[in-house]
Coordinates of C-alpha atoms and ligand atoms in Angstrom, one line a residue:
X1 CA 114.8 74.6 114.3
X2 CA 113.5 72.0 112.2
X3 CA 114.4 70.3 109.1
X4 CA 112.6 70.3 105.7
X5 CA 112.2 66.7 105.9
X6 CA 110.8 67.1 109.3
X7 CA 108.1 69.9 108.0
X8 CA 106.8 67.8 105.0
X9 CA 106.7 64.5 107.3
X10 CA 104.1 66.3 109.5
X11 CA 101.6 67.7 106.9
X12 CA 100.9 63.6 106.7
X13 CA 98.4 63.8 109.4
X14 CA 95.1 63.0 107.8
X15 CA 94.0 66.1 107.0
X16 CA 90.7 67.0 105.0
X17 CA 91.5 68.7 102.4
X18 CA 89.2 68.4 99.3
X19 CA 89.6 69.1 95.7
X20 CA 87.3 69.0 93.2
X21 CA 84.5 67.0 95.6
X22 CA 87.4 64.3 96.4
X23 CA 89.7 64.2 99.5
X24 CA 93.1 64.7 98.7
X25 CA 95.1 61.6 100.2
X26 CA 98.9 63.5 100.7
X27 CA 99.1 66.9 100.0
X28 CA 103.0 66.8 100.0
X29 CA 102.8 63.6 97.0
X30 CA 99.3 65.5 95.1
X31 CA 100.8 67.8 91.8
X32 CA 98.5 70.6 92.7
X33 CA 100.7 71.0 96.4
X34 CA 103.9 69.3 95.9
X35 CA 106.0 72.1 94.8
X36 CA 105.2 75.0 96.9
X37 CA 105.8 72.5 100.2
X38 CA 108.9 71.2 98.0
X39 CA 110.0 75.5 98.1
X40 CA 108.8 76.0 101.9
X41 CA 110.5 73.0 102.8
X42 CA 113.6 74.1 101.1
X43 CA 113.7 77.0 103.1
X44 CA 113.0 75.0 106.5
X45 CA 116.7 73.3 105.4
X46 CA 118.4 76.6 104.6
X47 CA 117.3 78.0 107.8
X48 CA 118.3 75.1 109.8
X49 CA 121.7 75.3 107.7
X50 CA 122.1 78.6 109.0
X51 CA 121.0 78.1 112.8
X52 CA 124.4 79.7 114.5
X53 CA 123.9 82.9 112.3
X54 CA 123.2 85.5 114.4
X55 CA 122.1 87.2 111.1
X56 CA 119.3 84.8 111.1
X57 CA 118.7 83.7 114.3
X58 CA 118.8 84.6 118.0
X59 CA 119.7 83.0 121.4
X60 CA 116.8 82.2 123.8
X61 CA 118.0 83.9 127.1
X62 CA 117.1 81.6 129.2
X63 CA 117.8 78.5 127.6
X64 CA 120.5 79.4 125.0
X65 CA 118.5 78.0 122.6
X66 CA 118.5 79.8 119.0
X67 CA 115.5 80.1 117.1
X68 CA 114.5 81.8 113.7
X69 CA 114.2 85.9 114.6
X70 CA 110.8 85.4 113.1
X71 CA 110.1 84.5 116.9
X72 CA 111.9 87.5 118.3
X73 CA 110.2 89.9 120.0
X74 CA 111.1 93.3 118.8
X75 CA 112.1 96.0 121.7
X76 CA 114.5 98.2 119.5
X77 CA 115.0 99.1 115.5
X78 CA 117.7 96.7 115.7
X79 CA 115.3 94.0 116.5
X80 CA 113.4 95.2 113.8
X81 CA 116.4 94.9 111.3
X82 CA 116.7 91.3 112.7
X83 CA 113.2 90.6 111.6
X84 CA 113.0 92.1 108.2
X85 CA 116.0 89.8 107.4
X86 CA 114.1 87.1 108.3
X87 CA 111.1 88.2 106.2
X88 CA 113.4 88.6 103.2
X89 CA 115.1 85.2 103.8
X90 CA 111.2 83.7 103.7
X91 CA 110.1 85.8 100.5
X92 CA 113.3 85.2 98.5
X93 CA 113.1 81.6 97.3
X94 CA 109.6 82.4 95.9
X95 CA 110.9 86.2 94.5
X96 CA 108.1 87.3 96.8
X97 CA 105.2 86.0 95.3
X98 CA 104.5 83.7 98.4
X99 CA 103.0 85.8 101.0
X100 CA 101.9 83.6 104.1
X101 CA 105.5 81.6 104.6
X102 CA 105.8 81.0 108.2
X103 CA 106.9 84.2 109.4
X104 CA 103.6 85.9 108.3
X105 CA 101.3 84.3 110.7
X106 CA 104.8 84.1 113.1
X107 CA 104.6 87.9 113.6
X108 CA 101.1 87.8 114.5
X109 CA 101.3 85.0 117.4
X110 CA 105.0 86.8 118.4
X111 CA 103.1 90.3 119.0
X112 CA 100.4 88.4 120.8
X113 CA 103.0 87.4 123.2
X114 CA 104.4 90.6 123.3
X115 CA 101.3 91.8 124.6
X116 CA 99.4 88.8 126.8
X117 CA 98.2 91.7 129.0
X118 CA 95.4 92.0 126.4
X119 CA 94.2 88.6 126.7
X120 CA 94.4 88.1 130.6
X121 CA 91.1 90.7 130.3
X122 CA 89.3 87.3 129.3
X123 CA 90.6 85.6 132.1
X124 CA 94.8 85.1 133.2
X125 CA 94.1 81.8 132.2
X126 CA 94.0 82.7 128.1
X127 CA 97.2 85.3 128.3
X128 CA 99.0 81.9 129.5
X129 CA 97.2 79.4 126.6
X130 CA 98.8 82.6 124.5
X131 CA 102.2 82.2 125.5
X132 CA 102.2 78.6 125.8
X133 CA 101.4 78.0 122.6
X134 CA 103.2 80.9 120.8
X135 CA 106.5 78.9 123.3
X136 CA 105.3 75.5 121.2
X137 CA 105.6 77.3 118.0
X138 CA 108.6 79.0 118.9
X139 CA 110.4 76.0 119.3
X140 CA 108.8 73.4 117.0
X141 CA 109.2 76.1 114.3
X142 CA 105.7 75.4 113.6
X143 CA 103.8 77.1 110.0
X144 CA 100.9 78.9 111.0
X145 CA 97.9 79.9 108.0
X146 CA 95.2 82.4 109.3
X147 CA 91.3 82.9 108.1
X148 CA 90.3 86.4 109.8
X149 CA 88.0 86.9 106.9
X150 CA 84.9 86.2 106.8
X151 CA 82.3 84.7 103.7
X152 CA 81.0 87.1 102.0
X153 CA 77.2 86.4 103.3
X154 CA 75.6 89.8 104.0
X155 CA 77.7 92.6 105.2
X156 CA 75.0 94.6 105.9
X157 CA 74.1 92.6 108.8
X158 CA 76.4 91.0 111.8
X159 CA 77.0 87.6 111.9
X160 CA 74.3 87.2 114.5
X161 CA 71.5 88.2 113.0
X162 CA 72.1 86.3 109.1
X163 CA 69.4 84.2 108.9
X164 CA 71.0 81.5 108.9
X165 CA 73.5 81.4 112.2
X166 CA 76.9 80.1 112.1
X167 CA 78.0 80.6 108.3
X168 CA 80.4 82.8 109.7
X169 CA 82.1 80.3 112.6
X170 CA 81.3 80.5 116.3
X171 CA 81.1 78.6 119.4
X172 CA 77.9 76.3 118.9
X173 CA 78.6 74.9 122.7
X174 CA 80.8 74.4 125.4
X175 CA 82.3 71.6 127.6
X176 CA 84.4 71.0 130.7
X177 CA 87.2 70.3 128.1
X178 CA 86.8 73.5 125.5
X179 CA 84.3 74.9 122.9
X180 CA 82.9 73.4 119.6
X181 CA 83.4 75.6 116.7
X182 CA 81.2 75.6 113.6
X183 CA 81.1 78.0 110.4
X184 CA 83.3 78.8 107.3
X185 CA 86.2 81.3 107.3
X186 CA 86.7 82.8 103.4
X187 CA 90.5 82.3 102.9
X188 CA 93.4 80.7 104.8
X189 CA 96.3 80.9 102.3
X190 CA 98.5 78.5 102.4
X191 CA 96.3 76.3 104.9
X192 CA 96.9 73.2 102.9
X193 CA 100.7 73.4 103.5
X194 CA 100.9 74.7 106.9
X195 CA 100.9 72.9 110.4
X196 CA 98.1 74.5 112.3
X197 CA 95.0 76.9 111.7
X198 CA 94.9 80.4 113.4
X199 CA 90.8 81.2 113.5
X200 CA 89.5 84.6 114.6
X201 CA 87.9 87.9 112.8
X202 CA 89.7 91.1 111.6
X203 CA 86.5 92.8 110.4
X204 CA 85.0 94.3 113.1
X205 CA 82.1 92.3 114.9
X206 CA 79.1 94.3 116.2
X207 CA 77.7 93.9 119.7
X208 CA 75.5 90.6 120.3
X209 CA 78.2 88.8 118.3
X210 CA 79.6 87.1 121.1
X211 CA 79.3 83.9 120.2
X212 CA 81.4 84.5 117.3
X213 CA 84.3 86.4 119.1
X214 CA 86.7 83.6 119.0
X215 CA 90.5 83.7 118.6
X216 CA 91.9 80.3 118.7
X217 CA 94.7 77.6 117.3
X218 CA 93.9 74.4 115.3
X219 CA 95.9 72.0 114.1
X220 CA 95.4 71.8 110.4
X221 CA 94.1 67.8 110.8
X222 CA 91.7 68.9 113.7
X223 CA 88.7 66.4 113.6
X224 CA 85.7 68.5 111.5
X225 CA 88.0 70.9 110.5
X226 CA 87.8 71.0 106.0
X227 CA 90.2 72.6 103.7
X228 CA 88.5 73.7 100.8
X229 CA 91.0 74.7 98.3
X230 CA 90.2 77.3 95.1
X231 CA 91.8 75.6 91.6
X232 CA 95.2 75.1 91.9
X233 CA 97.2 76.6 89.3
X234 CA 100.2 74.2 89.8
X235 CA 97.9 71.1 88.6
X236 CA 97.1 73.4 85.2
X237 CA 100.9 74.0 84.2
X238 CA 101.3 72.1 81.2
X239 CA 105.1 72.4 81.9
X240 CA 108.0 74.5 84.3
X241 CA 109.4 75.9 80.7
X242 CA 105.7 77.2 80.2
X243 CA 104.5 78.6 83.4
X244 CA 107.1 78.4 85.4
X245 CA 105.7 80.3 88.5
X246 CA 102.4 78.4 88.2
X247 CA 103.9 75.9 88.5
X248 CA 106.0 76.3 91.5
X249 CA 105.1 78.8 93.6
X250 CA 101.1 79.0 94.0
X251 CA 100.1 78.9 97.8
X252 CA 96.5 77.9 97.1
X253 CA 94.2 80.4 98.5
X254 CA 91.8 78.1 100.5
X255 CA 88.7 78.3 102.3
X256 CA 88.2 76.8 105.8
X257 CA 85.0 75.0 107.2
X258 CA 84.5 74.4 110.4
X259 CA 81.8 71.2 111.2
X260 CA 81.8 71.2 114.7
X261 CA 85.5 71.4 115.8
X262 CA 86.2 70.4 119.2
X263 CA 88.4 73.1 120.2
X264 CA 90.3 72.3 123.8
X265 CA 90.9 75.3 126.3
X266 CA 95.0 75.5 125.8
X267 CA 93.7 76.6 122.7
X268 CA 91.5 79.6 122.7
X269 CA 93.1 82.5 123.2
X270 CA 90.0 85.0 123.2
X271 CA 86.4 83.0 124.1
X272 CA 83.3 84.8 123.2
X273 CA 84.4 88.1 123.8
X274 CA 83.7 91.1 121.4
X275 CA 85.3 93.9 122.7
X276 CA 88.9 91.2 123.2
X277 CA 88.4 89.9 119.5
X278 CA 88.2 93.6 117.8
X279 CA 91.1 94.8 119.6
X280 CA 93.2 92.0 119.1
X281 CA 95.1 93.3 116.4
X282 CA 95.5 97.2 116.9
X283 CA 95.9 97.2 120.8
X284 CA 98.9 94.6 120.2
X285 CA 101.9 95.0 117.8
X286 CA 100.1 92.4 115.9
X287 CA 99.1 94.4 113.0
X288 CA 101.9 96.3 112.0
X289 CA 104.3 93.7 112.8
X290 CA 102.7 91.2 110.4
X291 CA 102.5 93.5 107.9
X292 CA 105.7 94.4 108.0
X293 CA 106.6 91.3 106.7
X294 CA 104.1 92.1 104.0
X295 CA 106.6 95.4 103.0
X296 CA 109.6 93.7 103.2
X297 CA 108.5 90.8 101.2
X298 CA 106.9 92.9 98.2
X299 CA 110.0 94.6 98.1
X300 CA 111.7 91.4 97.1
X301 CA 108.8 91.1 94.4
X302 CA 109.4 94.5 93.1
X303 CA 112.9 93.9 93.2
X304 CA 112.1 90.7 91.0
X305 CA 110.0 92.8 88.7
X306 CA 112.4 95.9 87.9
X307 CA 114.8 92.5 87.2
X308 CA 112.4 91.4 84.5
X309 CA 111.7 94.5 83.2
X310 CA 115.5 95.4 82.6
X311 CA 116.2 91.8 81.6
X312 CA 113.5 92.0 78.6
X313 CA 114.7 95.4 77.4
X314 CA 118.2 94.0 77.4
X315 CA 116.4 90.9 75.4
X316 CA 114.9 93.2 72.7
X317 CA 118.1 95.3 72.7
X318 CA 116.6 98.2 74.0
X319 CA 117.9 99.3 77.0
X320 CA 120.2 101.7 75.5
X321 CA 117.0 103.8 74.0
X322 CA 116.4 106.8 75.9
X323 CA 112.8 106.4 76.1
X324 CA 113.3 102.9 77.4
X325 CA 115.7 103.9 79.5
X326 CA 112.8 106.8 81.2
X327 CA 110.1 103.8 81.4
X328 CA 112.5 101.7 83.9
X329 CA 114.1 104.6 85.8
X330 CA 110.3 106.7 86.3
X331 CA 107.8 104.1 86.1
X332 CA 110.0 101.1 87.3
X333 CA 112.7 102.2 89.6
X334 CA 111.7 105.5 91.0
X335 CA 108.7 103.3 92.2
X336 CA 111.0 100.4 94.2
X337 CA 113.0 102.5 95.7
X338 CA 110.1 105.0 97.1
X339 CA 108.6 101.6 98.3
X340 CA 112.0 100.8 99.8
X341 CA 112.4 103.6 101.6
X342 CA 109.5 103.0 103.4
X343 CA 109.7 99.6 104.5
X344 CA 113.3 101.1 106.1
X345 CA 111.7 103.8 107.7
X346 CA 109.2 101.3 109.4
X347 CA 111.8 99.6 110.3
X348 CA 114.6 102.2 111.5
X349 CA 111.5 104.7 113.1
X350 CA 109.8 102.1 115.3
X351 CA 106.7 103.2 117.4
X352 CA 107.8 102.6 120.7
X353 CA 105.0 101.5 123.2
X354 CA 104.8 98.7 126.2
X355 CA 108.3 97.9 125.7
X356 CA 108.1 96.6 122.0
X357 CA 109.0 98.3 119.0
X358 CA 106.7 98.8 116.8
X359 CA 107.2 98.8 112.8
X360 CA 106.0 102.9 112.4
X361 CA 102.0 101.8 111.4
X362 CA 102.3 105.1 109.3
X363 CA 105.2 103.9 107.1
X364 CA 103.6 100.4 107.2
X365 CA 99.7 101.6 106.2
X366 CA 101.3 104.2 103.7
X367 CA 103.4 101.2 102.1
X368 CA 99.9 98.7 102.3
X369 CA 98.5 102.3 100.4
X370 CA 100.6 102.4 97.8
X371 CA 100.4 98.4 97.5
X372 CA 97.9 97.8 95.3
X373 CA 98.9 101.3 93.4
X374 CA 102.3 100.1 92.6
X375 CA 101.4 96.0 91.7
X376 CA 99.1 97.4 88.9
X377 CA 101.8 99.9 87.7
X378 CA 104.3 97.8 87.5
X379 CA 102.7 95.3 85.5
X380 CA 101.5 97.6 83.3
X381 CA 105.0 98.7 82.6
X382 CA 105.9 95.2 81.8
X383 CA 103.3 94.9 79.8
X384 CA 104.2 98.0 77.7
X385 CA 107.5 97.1 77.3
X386 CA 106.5 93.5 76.4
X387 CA 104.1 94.2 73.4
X388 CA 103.3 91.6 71.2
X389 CA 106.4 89.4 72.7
X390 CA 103.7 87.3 75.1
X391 CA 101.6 86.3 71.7
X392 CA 105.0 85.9 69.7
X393 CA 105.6 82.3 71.3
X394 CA 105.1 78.6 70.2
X395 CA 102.3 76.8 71.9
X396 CA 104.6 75.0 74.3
X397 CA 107.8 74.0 74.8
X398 CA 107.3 71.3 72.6
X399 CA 108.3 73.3 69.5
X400 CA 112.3 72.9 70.7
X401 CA 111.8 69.1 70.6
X402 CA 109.5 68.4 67.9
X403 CA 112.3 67.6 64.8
X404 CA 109.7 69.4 62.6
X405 CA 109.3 72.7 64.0
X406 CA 112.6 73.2 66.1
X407 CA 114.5 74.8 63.0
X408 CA 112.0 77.5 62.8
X409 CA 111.7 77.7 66.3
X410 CA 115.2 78.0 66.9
X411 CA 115.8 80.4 64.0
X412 CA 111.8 82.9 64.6
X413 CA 111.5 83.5 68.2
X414 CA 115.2 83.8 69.1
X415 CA 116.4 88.2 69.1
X416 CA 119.5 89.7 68.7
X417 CA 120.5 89.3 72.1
X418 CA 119.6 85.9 73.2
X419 CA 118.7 82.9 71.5
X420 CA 115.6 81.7 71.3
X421 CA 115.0 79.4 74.1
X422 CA 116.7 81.8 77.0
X423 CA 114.1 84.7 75.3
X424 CA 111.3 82.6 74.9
X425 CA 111.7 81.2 78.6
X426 CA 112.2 84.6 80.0
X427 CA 109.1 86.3 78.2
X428 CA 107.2 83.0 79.3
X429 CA 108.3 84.0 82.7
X430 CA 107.0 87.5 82.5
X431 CA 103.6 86.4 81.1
X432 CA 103.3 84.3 84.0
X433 CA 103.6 87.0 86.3
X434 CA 101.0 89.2 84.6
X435 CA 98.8 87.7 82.5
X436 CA 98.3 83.8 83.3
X437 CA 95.4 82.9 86.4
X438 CA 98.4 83.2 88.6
X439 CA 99.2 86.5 87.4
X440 CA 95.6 87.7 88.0
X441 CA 95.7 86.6 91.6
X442 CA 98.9 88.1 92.6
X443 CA 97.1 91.2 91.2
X444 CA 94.0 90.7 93.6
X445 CA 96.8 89.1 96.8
X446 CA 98.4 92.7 96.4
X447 CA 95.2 94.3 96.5
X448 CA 93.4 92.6 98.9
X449 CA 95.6 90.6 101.1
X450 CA 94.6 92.8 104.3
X451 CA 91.9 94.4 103.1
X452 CA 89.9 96.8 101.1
X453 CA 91.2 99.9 100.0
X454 CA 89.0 102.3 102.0
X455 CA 89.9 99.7 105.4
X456 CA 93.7 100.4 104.9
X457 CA 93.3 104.5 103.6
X458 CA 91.2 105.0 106.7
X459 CA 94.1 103.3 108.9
X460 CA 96.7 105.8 107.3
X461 CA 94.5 108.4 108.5
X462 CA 94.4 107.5 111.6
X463 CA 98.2 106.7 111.5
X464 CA 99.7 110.1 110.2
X465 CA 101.2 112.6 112.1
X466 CA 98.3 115.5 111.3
X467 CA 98.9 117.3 114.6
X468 CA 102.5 118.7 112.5
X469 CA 100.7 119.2 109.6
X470 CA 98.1 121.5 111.5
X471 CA 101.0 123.1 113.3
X472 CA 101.9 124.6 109.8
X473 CA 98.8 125.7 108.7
X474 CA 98.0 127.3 111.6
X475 CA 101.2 129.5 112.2
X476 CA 100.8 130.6 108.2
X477 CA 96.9 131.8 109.1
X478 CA 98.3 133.3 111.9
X479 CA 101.5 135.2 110.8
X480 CA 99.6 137.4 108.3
Ligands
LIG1 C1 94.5 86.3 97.2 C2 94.0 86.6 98.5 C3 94.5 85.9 99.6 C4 94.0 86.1 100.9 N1 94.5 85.4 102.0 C5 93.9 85.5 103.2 C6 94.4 84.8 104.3 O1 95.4 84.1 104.2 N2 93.7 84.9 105.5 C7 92.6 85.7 105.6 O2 92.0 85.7 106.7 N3 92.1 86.4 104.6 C8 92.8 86.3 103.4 N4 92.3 87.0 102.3 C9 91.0 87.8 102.5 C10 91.2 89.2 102.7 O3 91.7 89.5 103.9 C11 89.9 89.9 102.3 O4 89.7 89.6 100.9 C12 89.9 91.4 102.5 O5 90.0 91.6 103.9 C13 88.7 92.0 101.9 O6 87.6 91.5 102.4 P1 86.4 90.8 101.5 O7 87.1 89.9 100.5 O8 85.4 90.3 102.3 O9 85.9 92.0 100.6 P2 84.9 93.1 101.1 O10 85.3 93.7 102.4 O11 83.5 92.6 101.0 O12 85.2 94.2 100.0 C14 84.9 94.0 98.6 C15 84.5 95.3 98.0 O13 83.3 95.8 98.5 C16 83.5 97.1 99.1 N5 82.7 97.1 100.2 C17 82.8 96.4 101.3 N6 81.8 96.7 102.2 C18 81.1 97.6 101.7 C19 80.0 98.4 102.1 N7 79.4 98.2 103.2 N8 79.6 99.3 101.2 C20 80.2 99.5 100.0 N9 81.2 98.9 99.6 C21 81.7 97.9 100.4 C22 85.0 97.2 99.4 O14 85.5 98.5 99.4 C23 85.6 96.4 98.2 O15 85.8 97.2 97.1 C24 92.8 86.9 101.1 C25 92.3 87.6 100.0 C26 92.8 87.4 98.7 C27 92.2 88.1 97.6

């Protein structure tokens, strides 16, 4: 397992990555990426700290080696247990409001190997560049971003028949040596702080899109490949005391072109193949198991939330009202700890199939359900029991330091229960979670992170147990 040191030493490669029409020189030294890598790399240093946990980490049968159970492949519930701690341990430095940490892209490449019988039907050959490469993860500990989306050019119409070909990327042309990929992939979170580049397409391609059925690895400096990060939010912060979340903990949603990447065989994983490239992600654990880690680590977040909510009603002295008191157990609590029991059952009431244990895809696409539901409940309900506080405050943190305005500062904003700094820097916390730019886009992460509503409600359908819910029906007709 490697260090943090070791992480933020390799995103030095060269890599394109351009903000605002200029290339970015270091992303680990540039203010708009410095502290999310400073919080991933963090992490890299507890895990490595905690290496002999067995909590944490397994032994390689083979080798004895022990790597991070983000790598383990699930056969039991047990396994499963193994990996949610993991998850957890990833989402808890950033209270959950980093999604793709390592392990996210780590479950994806982990079910692939768990099921490389789906990519020998391209040809033995990619099954073993599948395991090869998930092995070179594995063991270098490597951070993976995905782009499975693609642009937004015409949905009404494959990618091989847009007028223009290859906005959406695909193989423009082969060699001895591998393929050459062109196109633009919407959004690779994290991309900018991450070691390599997982390419391929979750919506469903249509037939005659072969030359766009690609599954593949890149390393994140590959020649041609561009990074094409959205605003960062960190670079907007006027301060930690002001946005504190901003400033720390935005993973920079970014979009991925492709200018002719030279992509060698070891690579690919799926080459031209439509019927391979849509089945990817169902047929293997792949789905479920990523989005496991989705459950566990929005439970951290609304774990983080029902802690702000309390935390300000304590604040205002009103967490002995009774009404206040129904807000955070019916709209705040009763809410986590549904959530909670679902990301358990997932977990404890695996699907069991090929050998691997499955997180249960109808606890996991009823939690994804309920996502977007809960995200925008919950920070309504902060927002109720906030009222005016958000406005209440001093343009900046300045107004503790300036010797003209700090008297009234001190004396104005400051409540019963906590002075003014500790309340102003709490309900500057809480404003940051629902109201700044950040806050909007953890609103659209939580509802769009996998996909549009009617993508996952159609999975549940498919996913829940009707045939016992027919049963019923059926024996009431029938017994009168
Ligand atoms: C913050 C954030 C982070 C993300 N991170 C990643 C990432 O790391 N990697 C990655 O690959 N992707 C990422 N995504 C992309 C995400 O997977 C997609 O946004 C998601 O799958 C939805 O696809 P879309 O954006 O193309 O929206 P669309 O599928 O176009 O949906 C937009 C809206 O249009 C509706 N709609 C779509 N098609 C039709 C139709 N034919 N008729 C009528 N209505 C329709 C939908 O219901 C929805 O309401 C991220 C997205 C967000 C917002």
């Amino acid at each position: 397992m490697r260090t943090g040191a070791a992480y933020v030493a390799a995103l030095r490669d060269g890599r394109a990555v351009y903000l605002d029409g200029e290339r970015v020189k270091d992303v680990t030294s540039h203010p708009a990426f410095a502290e999310p890598i400073r919080c991933i790399a963090r992490t890299y240093d507890h895990a490595k700290a905690a290496e002999a946990d067995p909590a944490l980490t397994y032994a390689d049968p083979a080798t004895g080696t022990r790597h991070g159970n983000m790598w383990l492949v699930p056969r039991t519930a047990e396994d499963l247990g193994a990996r949610r701690r993991a998850h957890r341990f990833w989402a808890e430095p950033s209270y959950g409001l980093m999604g793709r940490t390592p392990d996210h892209v780590a479950s994806v490449l982990t079910a692939f190997s768990a099921w490389r019988q789906l990519f020998d039907r391209g040809g033995a050959r990619f099954g073993d560049h599948v395991m090869r490469f998930y092995e070179r993860a594995r063991d270098e500990d490597l951070y993976l971003a995905y782009a499975i989306v693609p642009p937004q050019v015409d949905r009404s119409t494959p990618a091989h028949r847009h007028a223009e070909p290859f906005l959406h990327p695909g193989v423009v042309r082969e060699t001895d040596a591998g393929i050459v990929v062109r196109g633009a992939q919407a959004i690779a979170t994290s991309a900018t702080m991450a070691d390599w580049l997982f390419l391929s397409y979750i919506t469903p391609l249509a037939p005659g899109d072969d030359a766009y059925a690609i599954s593949l690895v890149v390393p994140m400096n590959a020649e041609g490949l561009r990074l094409y990060p959205r605003r960062p939010y960190a670079t907007a912060a006027t301060s930690v005391f002001d946005y504190p979340l901003s400033a720390r903990f935005d993973e920079v949603d970014t979009t991925v072109v492709f200018n002719d990447v030279f992509v060698p065989w070891e690579q690919v994983f799926i080459d031209r193949n439509v019927e391979l490239v849509n089945a990817q992600f169902h047929d293997s654990p792949s789905h479920t198991m990523a989005n496991f880690q989705s459950l566990v680590r929005f439970g951290v977040k609304l774990e983080f939330m029902a802690g702000l909510a309390l935390r300000l009603a304590e604040v205002q002295g009103a967490d002995g009202d009774p009404s206040v008191q129904a807000t955070l157990g019916g709209d705040i609590a009763a809410l986590c700890a549904a959530f909670d029991a679902l990301a358990k059952a997932a977990e404890r009431f695996p699907l069991l199939a090929g050998g691997v244990a499955r997180p249960h895809p109808q606890y996991v696409y009823a939690g994804m359900g309920l996502q977007r539901r809960l995200i925008v409940d919950l920070m309504r309900t902060l927002r109720e029991l906030a009222g005016g506080a958000f406005q209440t405050v001093p343009s900046s943190e300045a107004a503790f330091t300036s010797e003209e305005t700090r008297a009234d500062t001190e004396r104005y904003y400051k409540s019963a229960a906590a002075p003014a700094r500790e309340r102003l820097k709490l309900v500057r916390l809480i404003w940051d979670f629902v109201g700044t730019e950040f806050g909007g886009r953890q609103l659209q992460y939580e509802m769009f992170y996998s996909a549009a509503q009617p993508v996952v409600n159609r999975r549940m359908f498919k996913s829940y147990d009707w045939q016992a819910a027919k049963a019923l029906v059926a024996r009431c007709l029938h017994e009168y």
